[in-house]
PDB file of C-alpha atoms in Angstrom:
ATOM      1  CA  MET A 867       0.055   0.117   0.003  1.00 50.00           C
ATOM      2  CA  MET A 868       2.901   2.290   1.001  1.00 50.00           C
ATOM      3  CA  ASP A 869       4.476   1.756  -2.325  1.00 58.00           C
ATOM      4  CA  THR A 870       1.413   2.410  -4.294  1.00 57.00           C
ATOM      5  CA  LEU A 871       0.903   5.630  -2.438  1.00 53.00           C
ATOM      6  CA  LYS A 872       4.476   6.779  -3.106  1.00 59.00           C
ATOM      7  CA  SER A 873       4.025   5.832  -6.658  1.00 63.00           C
ATOM      8  CA  SER A 874       0.788   7.798  -6.791  1.00 60.00           C
ATOM      9  CA  ASN A 875       2.244  10.854  -5.139  1.00 60.00           C
ATOM     10  CA  THR A 876       5.326  10.808  -7.481  1.00 68.00           C
ATOM     11  CA  ALA A 877       3.029  10.597 -10.593  1.00 63.00           C
ATOM     12  CA  MET A 878       1.022  13.402  -9.193  1.00 62.00           C
ATOM     13  CA  GLN A 879       4.101  15.514  -8.684  1.00 66.00           C
ATOM     14  CA  GLN A 880       5.377  14.720 -12.287  1.00 72.00           C
ATOM     15  CA  VAL A 881       1.736  15.842 -13.475  1.00 68.00           C
ATOM     16  CA  SER A 882       1.920  19.090 -11.594  1.00 66.00           C
ATOM     17  CA  THR A 883       5.344  19.882 -12.979  1.00 74.00           C
ATOM     18  CA  LEU A 884       4.086  19.222 -16.543  1.00 70.00           C
ATOM     19  CA  ALA A 885       0.866  21.306 -15.815  1.00 69.00           C
ATOM     20  CA  GLN A 886       3.081  24.121 -14.571  1.00 71.00           C
ATOM     21  CA  THR A 887       5.409  23.675 -17.724  1.00 77.00           C
ATOM     22  CA  SER A 888       2.296  23.558 -19.838  1.00 72.00           C
ATOM     23  CA  ASN A 889       0.943  26.931 -18.228  1.00 69.00           C
ATOM     24  CA  ALA A 890       4.145  28.599 -18.737  1.00 76.00           C
ATOM     25  CA  ALA A 891       4.335  27.501 -22.413  1.00 74.00           C
ATOM     26  CA  ALA A 892       0.749  28.660 -22.836  1.00 71.00           C
ATOM     27  CA  ALA A 893       1.510  32.190 -21.365  1.00 74.00           C
ATOM     28  CA  GLU A 894       4.497  32.462 -23.665  1.00 78.00           C
ATOM     29  CA  ALA A 895       2.556  31.671 -26.615  1.00 73.00           C
ATOM     30  CA  SER A 896      -0.166  34.336 -25.438  1.00 72.00           C
ATOM     31  CA  ARG A 897       2.432  36.887 -25.083  1.00 78.00           C
ATOM     32  CA  SER A 898       3.774  35.916 -28.566  1.00 76.00           C
ATOM     33  CA  THR A 899       0.345  36.312 -29.893  1.00 75.00           C
ATOM     34  CA  GLU A 900      -0.139  39.581 -28.206  1.00 77.00           C
ATOM     35  CA  SER A 901       3.199  40.844 -29.748  1.00 79.00           C
ATOM     36  CA  ALA A 902       2.129  39.672 -33.305  1.00 76.00           C
ATOM     37  CA  MET A 903      -1.154  41.274 -32.903  1.00 75.00           C
ATOM     38  CA  ALA A 904       0.508  44.597 -32.137  1.00 80.00           C
ATOM     39  CA  THR A 905       2.843  44.043 -35.156  1.00 79.00           C
ATOM     40  CA  VAL A 906      -0.126  43.304 -37.448  1.00 77.00           C
ATOM     41  CA  ASP A 907      -2.094  46.389 -36.136  1.00 80.00           C
ATOM     42  CA  SER A 908       0.880  48.599 -36.688  1.00 81.00           C
ATOM     43  CA  THR A 909       1.198  47.212 -40.274  1.00 79.00           C
ATOM     44  CA  VAL A 910      -2.457  47.837 -40.912  1.00 78.00           C
ATOM     45  CA  ARG A 911      -2.166  51.368 -39.877  1.00 82.00           C
ATOM     46  CA  GLY A 912       0.797  51.787 -42.032  1.00 79.00           C
ATOM     47  CA  MET A 913      -0.742  50.506 -44.928  1.00 78.00           C
ATOM     48  CA  ASP A 914      -3.755  52.628 -44.409  1.00 81.00           C
ATOM     49  CA  ALA A 915      -1.524  55.752 -44.188  1.00 83.00           C
ATOM     50  CA  ILE A 916       0.183  54.571 -47.425  1.00 81.00           C
ATOM     51  CA  ARG A 917      -3.182  54.111 -49.167  1.00 79.00           C
ATOM     52  CA  GLU A 918      -4.379  57.581 -48.231  1.00 84.00           C
ATOM     53  CA  THR A 919      -1.082  59.173 -49.167  1.00 82.00           C
ATOM     54  CA  ILE A 920      -1.209  57.507 -52.675  1.00 80.00           C
ATOM     55  CA  SER A 921      -5.051  58.333 -52.983  1.00 81.00           C
ATOM     56  CA  GLU A 922      -4.156  61.959 -52.409  1.00 84.00           C
ATOM     57  CA  MET A 923      -1.227  61.631 -54.984  1.00 81.00           C
ATOM     58  CA  GLU A 924      -3.678  60.267 -57.418  1.00 79.00           C
ATOM     59  CA  LYS A 925      -6.004  63.143 -57.123  1.00 84.00           C
ATOM     60  CA  ARG A 926      -3.263  65.665 -57.683  1.00 82.00           C
ATOM     61  CA  ILE A 927      -1.953  63.667 -60.818  1.00 80.00           C
ATOM     62  CA  LYS A 928      -5.411  63.802 -62.016  1.00 81.00           C
ATOM     63  CA  ARG A 929      -5.694  67.423 -61.476  1.00 83.00           C
ATOM     64  CA  LEU A 930      -2.264  67.715 -63.169  1.00 79.00           C
ATOM     65  CA  GLY A 931      -3.841  65.987 -66.198  1.00 78.00           C
ATOM     66  CA  GLU A 932      -6.679  68.322 -66.002  1.00 82.00           C
ATOM     67  CA  ARG A 933      -4.580  71.307 -66.270  1.00 81.00           C
ATOM     68  CA  SER A 934      -2.683  69.727 -69.096  1.00 78.00           C
ATOM     69  CA  GLN A 935      -5.844  69.314 -70.943  1.00 81.00           C
ATOM     70  CA  GLU A 936      -6.783  73.080 -70.225  1.00 83.00           C
ATOM     71  CA  ILE A 937      -3.169  73.840 -71.554  1.00 81.00           C
ATOM     72  CA  SER A 938      -3.950  71.853 -74.706  1.00 79.00           C
ATOM     73  CA  GLN A 939      -6.921  73.645 -75.149  1.00 83.00           C
ATOM     74  CA  ILE A 940      -5.281  77.029 -74.912  1.00 82.00           C
ATOM     75  CA  VAL A 941      -2.408  75.855 -77.182  1.00 80.00           C
ATOM     76  CA  GLY A 942      -4.989  74.766 -79.751  1.00 81.00           C
ATOM     77  CA  LEU A 943      -6.591  78.349 -79.532  1.00 82.00           C
ATOM     78  CA  ILE A 944      -3.203  80.029 -79.928  1.00 80.00           C
ATOM     79  CA  ASN A 945      -2.358  77.784 -82.809  1.00 78.00           C
ATOM     80  CA  THR A 946      -5.726  78.922 -84.472  1.00 82.00           C
ATOM     81  CA  ILE A 947      -4.995  82.424 -83.926  1.00 82.00           C
ATOM     82  CA  SER A 948      -1.556  81.904 -85.249  1.00 77.00           C
ATOM     83  CA  GLU A 949      -2.876  80.090 -88.454  1.00 80.00           C
ATOM     84  CA  ARG A 950      -5.244  83.088 -88.978  1.00 80.00           C
ATOM     85  CA  THR A 951      -2.647  85.639 -88.559  1.00 78.00           C
ATOM     86  CA  HIS A 952      -0.485  83.707 -90.901  1.00 75.00           C
ATOM     87  CA  VAL A 953      -3.333  83.824 -93.546  1.00 79.00           C
ATOM     88  CA  LEU A 954      -3.965  87.432 -92.717  1.00 77.00           C
ATOM     89  CA  SER A 955      -0.365  88.270 -93.196  1.00 76.00           C
ATOM     90  CA  LEU A 956      -0.066  86.440 -96.611  1.00 77.00           C
ATOM     91  CA  ASN A 957      -3.346  88.617 -97.723  1.00 78.00           C
ATOM     92  CA  ALA A 958      -1.582  91.822 -96.570  1.00 75.00           C
ATOM     93  CA  SER A 959       1.660  90.682 -98.359  1.00 76.00           C
ATOM     94  CA  MET A 960      -0.407  90.386-101.591  1.00 77.00           C
ATOM     95  CA  GLN A 961      -2.093  93.545-101.134  1.00 74.00           C
ATOM     96  CA  ALA A 962       1.095  95.270-100.518  1.00 71.00           C
ATOM     97  CA  ALA A 963       2.725  93.875-103.711  1.00 75.00           C
ATOM     98  CA  MET A 964      -0.163  95.063-105.672  1.00 76.00           C
ATOM     99  CA  ALA A 965       0.371  98.641-104.407  1.00 71.00           C
ATOM    100  CA  GLY A 966       3.822  98.703-105.569  1.00 72.00           C
ATOM    101  CA  ASP A 967       6.187 101.174-103.957  1.00 70.00           C
ATOM    102  CA  ALA A 968       3.346 102.624-101.852  1.00 64.00           C
ATOM    103  CA  GLY A 969       2.801  99.248-100.170  1.00 64.00           C
ATOM    104  CA  ARG A 970       6.391  98.505 -99.754  1.00 67.00           C
ATOM    105  CA  GLY A 971       6.517  99.605 -95.967  1.00 70.00           C
ATOM    106  CA  PHE A 972       3.243  97.705 -95.292  1.00 68.00           C
ATOM    107  CA  ALA A 973       4.661  94.704 -96.920  1.00 71.00           C
ATOM    108  CA  VAL A 974       7.761  94.585 -94.420  1.00 75.00           C
ATOM    109  CA  VAL A 975       5.264  94.672 -91.591  1.00 74.00           C
ATOM    110  CA  ALA A 976       3.180  91.954 -93.067  1.00 73.00           C
ATOM    111  CA  GLU A 977       6.169  89.873 -93.618  1.00 78.00           C
ATOM    112  CA  GLU A 978       7.164  90.398 -89.838  1.00 78.00           C
ATOM    113  CA  VAL A 979       3.655  89.538 -88.783  1.00 77.00           C
ATOM    114  CA  GLN A 980       3.964  86.325 -91.066  1.00 75.00           C
ATOM    115  CA  ARG A 981       7.268  85.415 -89.478  1.00 79.00           C
ATOM    116  CA  LEU A 982       5.924  85.900 -85.935  1.00 79.00           C
ATOM    117  CA  ALA A 983       2.824  83.843 -86.675  1.00 76.00           C
ATOM    118  CA  GLU A 984       4.996  81.086 -87.990  1.00 80.00           C
ATOM    119  CA  ASN A 985       7.303  81.236 -84.945  1.00 80.00           C
ATOM    120  CA  SER A 986       4.004  81.050 -82.758  1.00 79.00           C
ATOM    121  CA  ARG A 987       2.623  78.217 -84.668  1.00 78.00           C
ATOM    122  CA  GLN A 988       5.977  76.337 -84.190  1.00 82.00           C
ATOM    123  CA  ALA A 989       6.030  77.046 -80.585  1.00 80.00           C
ATOM    124  CA  THR A 990       2.573  75.996 -80.233  1.00 79.00           C
ATOM    125  CA  ALA A 991       3.139  72.715 -82.027  1.00 82.00           C
ATOM    126  CA  GLN A 992       6.233  72.291 -79.533  1.00 84.00           C
ATOM    127  CA  ILE A 993       4.054  72.974 -76.536  1.00 82.00           C
ATOM    128  CA  ALA A 994       1.236  70.697 -77.862  1.00 80.00           C
ATOM    129  CA  ASN A 995       3.750  67.767 -78.463  1.00 84.00           C
ATOM    130  CA  LEU A 996       5.011  68.371 -74.752  1.00 82.00           C
ATOM    131  CA  VAL A 997       1.489  68.568 -73.270  1.00 81.00           C
ATOM    132  CA  GLN A 998       0.572  65.435 -75.188  1.00 83.00           C
ATOM    133  CA  ASN A 999       3.688  63.539 -73.658  1.00 84.00           C
ATOM    134  CA  ILE A1000       2.781  64.814 -70.238  1.00 81.00           C
ATOM    135  CA  GLN A1001      -0.742  63.608 -70.673  1.00 81.00           C
ATOM    136  CA  ILE A1002       0.516  60.196 -71.679  1.00 85.00           C
ATOM    137  CA  GLU A1003       2.966  59.993 -68.670  1.00 83.00           C
ATOM    138  CA  THR A1004       0.179  61.240 -66.431  1.00 80.00           C
ATOM    139  CA  ASN A1005      -2.178  58.587 -67.571  1.00 83.00           C
ATOM    140  CA  ASP A1006       0.612  55.898 -67.156  1.00 85.00           C
ATOM    141  CA  THR A1007       1.246  57.418 -63.646  1.00 82.00           C
ATOM    142  CA  ILE A1008      -2.289  57.199 -62.740  1.00 80.00           C
ATOM    143  CA  ALA A1009      -2.613  53.490 -63.941  1.00 84.00           C
ATOM    144  CA  THR A1010       0.527  52.761 -61.954  1.00 83.00           C
ATOM    145  CA  VAL A1011      -0.966  54.394 -58.877  1.00 80.00           C
ATOM    146  CA  ASN A1012      -4.301  52.721 -59.165  1.00 82.00           C
ATOM    147  CA  LYS A1013      -2.556  49.238 -59.538  1.00 84.00           C
ATOM    148  CA  THR A1014      -0.329  50.259 -56.552  1.00 81.00           C
ATOM    149  CA  ILE A1015      -3.725  51.303 -54.286  1.00 79.00           C
ATOM    150  CA  ASP A1016      -5.197  47.920 -55.398  1.00 83.00           C
ATOM    151  CA  GLN A1017      -2.008  46.023 -54.048  1.00 81.00           C
ATOM    152  CA  VAL A1018      -2.070  48.216 -50.923  1.00 79.00           C
ATOM    153  CA  VAL A1019      -5.753  47.430 -50.347  1.00 81.00           C
ATOM    154  CA  GLN A1020      -5.284  43.727 -50.901  1.00 83.00           C
ATOM    155  CA  GLY A1021      -2.449  43.861 -48.572  1.00 78.00           C
ATOM    156  CA  SER A1022      -4.292  45.612 -45.921  1.00 77.00           C
ATOM    157  CA  ASP A1023      -7.130  43.272 -46.341  1.00 81.00           C
ATOM    158  CA  MET A1024      -4.966  40.435 -45.940  1.00 80.00           C
ATOM    159  CA  ALA A1025      -3.294  41.942 -42.798  1.00 76.00           C
ATOM    160  CA  ARG A1026      -6.775  42.705 -41.323  1.00 79.00           C
ATOM    161  CA  SER A1027      -7.687  39.075 -42.120  1.00 80.00           C
ATOM    162  CA  SER A1028      -4.475  37.873 -40.495  1.00 76.00           C
ATOM    163  CA  GLY A1029      -5.233  40.056 -37.643  1.00 75.00           C
ATOM    164  CA  ASP A1030      -8.734  38.634 -37.170  1.00 80.00           C
ATOM    165  CA  LYS A1031      -7.251  35.206 -37.265  1.00 78.00           C
ATOM    166  CA  MET A1032      -4.667  36.065 -34.608  1.00 75.00           C
ATOM    167  CA  ARG A1033      -7.340  37.572 -32.515  1.00 78.00           C
ATOM    168  CA  GLU A1034      -9.242  34.193 -32.715  1.00 81.00           C
ATOM    169  CA  THR A1035      -5.902  32.531 -31.764  1.00 77.00           C
ATOM    170  CA  ARG A1036      -5.326  34.828 -28.773  1.00 75.00           C
ATOM    171  CA  ALA A1037      -8.834  33.992 -27.587  1.00 80.00           C
ATOM    172  CA  ALA A1038      -8.161  30.113 -27.881  1.00 77.00           C
ATOM    173  CA  THR A1039      -4.661  30.678 -26.213  1.00 74.00           C
ATOM    174  CA  GLN A1040      -6.278  32.491 -23.240  1.00 76.00           C
ATOM    175  CA  ARG A1041      -8.832  29.786 -22.905  1.00 80.00           C
ATOM    176  CA  LEU A1042      -6.108  27.201 -23.040  1.00 74.00           C
ATOM    177  CA  VAL A1043      -4.166  29.155 -20.346  1.00 72.00           C
ATOM    178  CA  GLN A1044      -7.071  29.341 -18.104  1.00 79.00           C
ATOM    179  CA  MET A1045      -7.705  25.692 -18.577  1.00 77.00           C
ATOM    180  CA  VAL A1046      -4.069  24.761 -17.936  1.00 72.00           C
ATOM    181  CA  GLU A1047      -4.155  26.919 -14.757  1.00 74.00           C
ATOM    182  CA  THR A1048      -7.040  25.052 -13.513  1.00 77.00           C
ATOM    183  CA  ILE A1049      -5.499  21.988 -14.256  1.00 73.00           C
ATOM    184  CA  ALA A1050      -2.473  23.016 -12.384  1.00 69.00           C
ATOM    185  CA  GLN A1051      -4.320  24.184  -9.378  1.00 73.00           C
ATOM    186  CA  SER A1052      -6.386  21.019  -9.276  1.00 72.00           C
ATOM    187  CA  THR A1053      -3.143  19.057  -9.581  1.00 68.00           C
ATOM    188  CA  LEU A1054      -1.543  20.869  -6.735  1.00 67.00           C
ATOM    189  CA  SER A1055      -4.502  20.223  -4.619  1.00 70.00           C
ATOM    190  CA  GLN A1056      -4.384  16.732  -5.328  1.00 66.00           C
ATOM    191  CA  VAL A1057      -0.613  16.612  -4.725  1.00 63.00           C
ATOM    192  CA  GLY A1058      -1.364  18.166  -1.278  1.00 67.00           C
ATOM    193  CA  LEU A1059      -4.023  15.645  -0.687  1.00 64.00           C
ATOM    194  CA  SER A1060      -1.978  12.767  -1.753  1.00 63.00           C
ATOM    195  CA  ALA A1061       0.877  14.024   0.642  1.00 66.00           C
ATOM    196  CA  ASP A1062      -1.590  14.258   3.470  1.00 67.00           C
ATOM    197  CA  LEU A1063      -2.756  10.831   2.559  1.00 63.00           C
ATOM    198  CA  GLN A1064       0.784   9.344   2.509  1.00 65.00           C
ATOM    199  CA  SER A1065       1.465  11.198   5.780  1.00 72.00           C
ATOM    200  CA  ALA A1066      -1.713   9.718   7.394  1.00 67.00           C
ATOM    201  CA  ALA A1067      -0.668   6.178   5.936  1.00 65.00           C
ATOM    202  CA  ASN A1068       2.800   6.593   7.378  1.00 72.00           C
ATOM    203  CA  GLU A1069       1.328   7.238  10.821  1.00 74.00           C
ATOM    204  CA  ILE A1070      -0.973   4.304  10.602  1.00 72.00           C
ATOM    205  CA  THR A1071       1.789   1.917   9.640  1.00 72.00           C
ATOM    206  CA  ALA A1072       3.992   3.235  12.454  1.00 75.00           C
ATOM    207  CA  SER A1073       1.010   2.754  14.860  1.00 75.00           C
ATOM    208  CA  THR A1074       0.399  -0.662  13.494  1.00 73.00           C
ATOM    209  CA  GLN A1075       4.001  -1.688  13.636  1.00 81.00           C
ATOM    210  CA  LYS A1076       4.127  -0.342  17.349  1.00 81.00           C
ATOM    211  CA  THR A1077       0.800  -2.159  18.105  1.00 76.00           C
ATOM    212  CA  ALA A1078       2.330  -5.508  16.606  1.00 75.00           C
ATOM    213  CA  GLU A1079       5.418  -4.995  18.793  1.00 80.00           C
ATOM    214  CA  GLN A1080       3.138  -4.659  21.754  1.00 78.00           C
ATOM    215  CA  LEU A1081       1.145  -7.543  20.844  1.00 76.00           C
ATOM    216  CA  THR A1082       4.389  -9.670  20.520  1.00 82.00           C
ATOM    217  CA  GLN A1083       5.644  -8.640  23.792  1.00 82.00           C
ATOM    218  CA  GLN A1084       2.080  -9.459  25.432  1.00 78.00           C
ATOM    219  CA  ASN A1085       2.112 -12.966  23.641  1.00 76.00           C
ATOM    220  CA  GLN A1086       5.549 -13.363  25.101  1.00 82.00           C
ATOM    221  CA  VAL A1087       4.388 -12.373  28.468  1.00 76.00           C
ATOM    222  CA  THR A1088       1.329 -14.744  28.279  1.00 78.00           C
ATOM    223  CA  ASN A1089       3.503 -17.571  26.997  1.00 77.00           C
ATOM    224  CA  SER A1090       5.626 -17.193  30.058  1.00 80.00           C
ATOM    225  CA  LEU A1091       2.855 -16.934  32.553  1.00 76.00           C
ATOM    226  CA  VAL A1092       1.208 -20.148  31.040  1.00 75.00           C
ATOM    227  CA  SER A1093       4.630 -21.899  31.396  1.00 80.00           C
ATOM    228  CA  ALA A1094       4.826 -20.798  34.871  1.00 74.00           C
ATOM    229  CA  SER A1095       1.326 -21.882  35.720  1.00 74.00           C
ATOM    230  CA  GLN A1096       1.983 -25.432  34.367  1.00 78.00           C
ATOM    231  CA  LYS A1097       5.155 -25.684  36.338  1.00 75.00           C
ATOM    232  CA  LEU A1098       3.267 -24.408  39.406  1.00 72.00           C
ATOM    233  CA  VAL A1099       0.519 -26.954  38.784  1.00 71.00           C
ATOM    234  CA  GLU A1100       3.116 -29.720  38.461  1.00 73.00           C
ATOM    235  CA  SER A1101       4.812 -28.622  41.741  1.00 71.00           C
ATOM    236  CA  VAL A1102       1.613 -28.578  43.551  1.00 66.00           C
ATOM    237  CA  ALA A1103       0.617 -31.983  42.528  1.00 67.00           C
ATOM    238  CA  VAL A1104       3.645 -33.661  44.349  1.00 63.00           C
ATOM    239  CA  PHE A1105       2.021 -32.833  47.489  1.00 58.00           C
ATOM    240  CA  LYS A1106      -0.986 -34.696  48.832  1.00 57.00           C
ATOM    241  CA  LEU A1107      -3.338 -33.634  51.690  1.00 52.00           C
ATOM    242  CA  PRO A1108      -3.852 -36.133  54.733  1.00 56.00           C
ATOM    243  CA  ALA A1109      -7.350 -37.096  53.727  1.00 55.00           C
ATOM    244  CA  GLN A1110      -6.104 -37.678  50.113  1.00 52.00           C
ATOM    245  CA  ALA A1111      -3.168 -39.919  51.677  1.00 50.00           C
ATOM    246  CA  SER A1112      -5.304 -41.962  54.090  1.00 52.00           C
ATOM    247  CA  GLN A1113      -7.676 -42.652  51.072  1.00 53.00           C
ATOM    248  CA  ALA A1114      -4.671 -43.689  49.111  1.00 51.00           C
TER     249      ALA A1114
END
């Protein structure tokens, strides 16, 4: 019985140690989950900030494209004016040629106007080309920005999903910690009860051994008394009373 109690107590102590170790591991897992949750939340906030920044940049690029379109319209208007001026200067040159010497001065002015109109037309053509390139690059940039926004949104959604999963993991870990703590406390109580039981069993064993020793001693005394009584009876039997002697 004592060996069984000792084995049971040892097993309970081992279970208690394992429960405490499991409790520590579960607590560490809970702390790691909390740290990972903080990292995920920080990542989500950072990605949200990036998305807002990129969205603002997209708005500005669109406004730039709108301004480029306005510039293109103005350039078209200037180009139209230049073409009309060029036509008018040609007509003026023809009229000056028909006037002969009287229109020579006017012809010089008409040629200068024609030259300025041509320069203006060439300049507007260059500006139109530049604006067109700007619009193309702006559209490409907007497409890239939109793609980046989509990627950021997907990353943010994935981070949020990971955060939700980690919250579920954290809740499960916390429940596990509570269960392990309950098991550890229950095991400690059982270890205490087992120790008390073993102590009581030790006391009973010691008392039983003492009682057995006392019974052995009593048995020895009883045997001695029996032996002495038998010897006394034998000694008394040798002697006979007078009445018994006459009868004999």
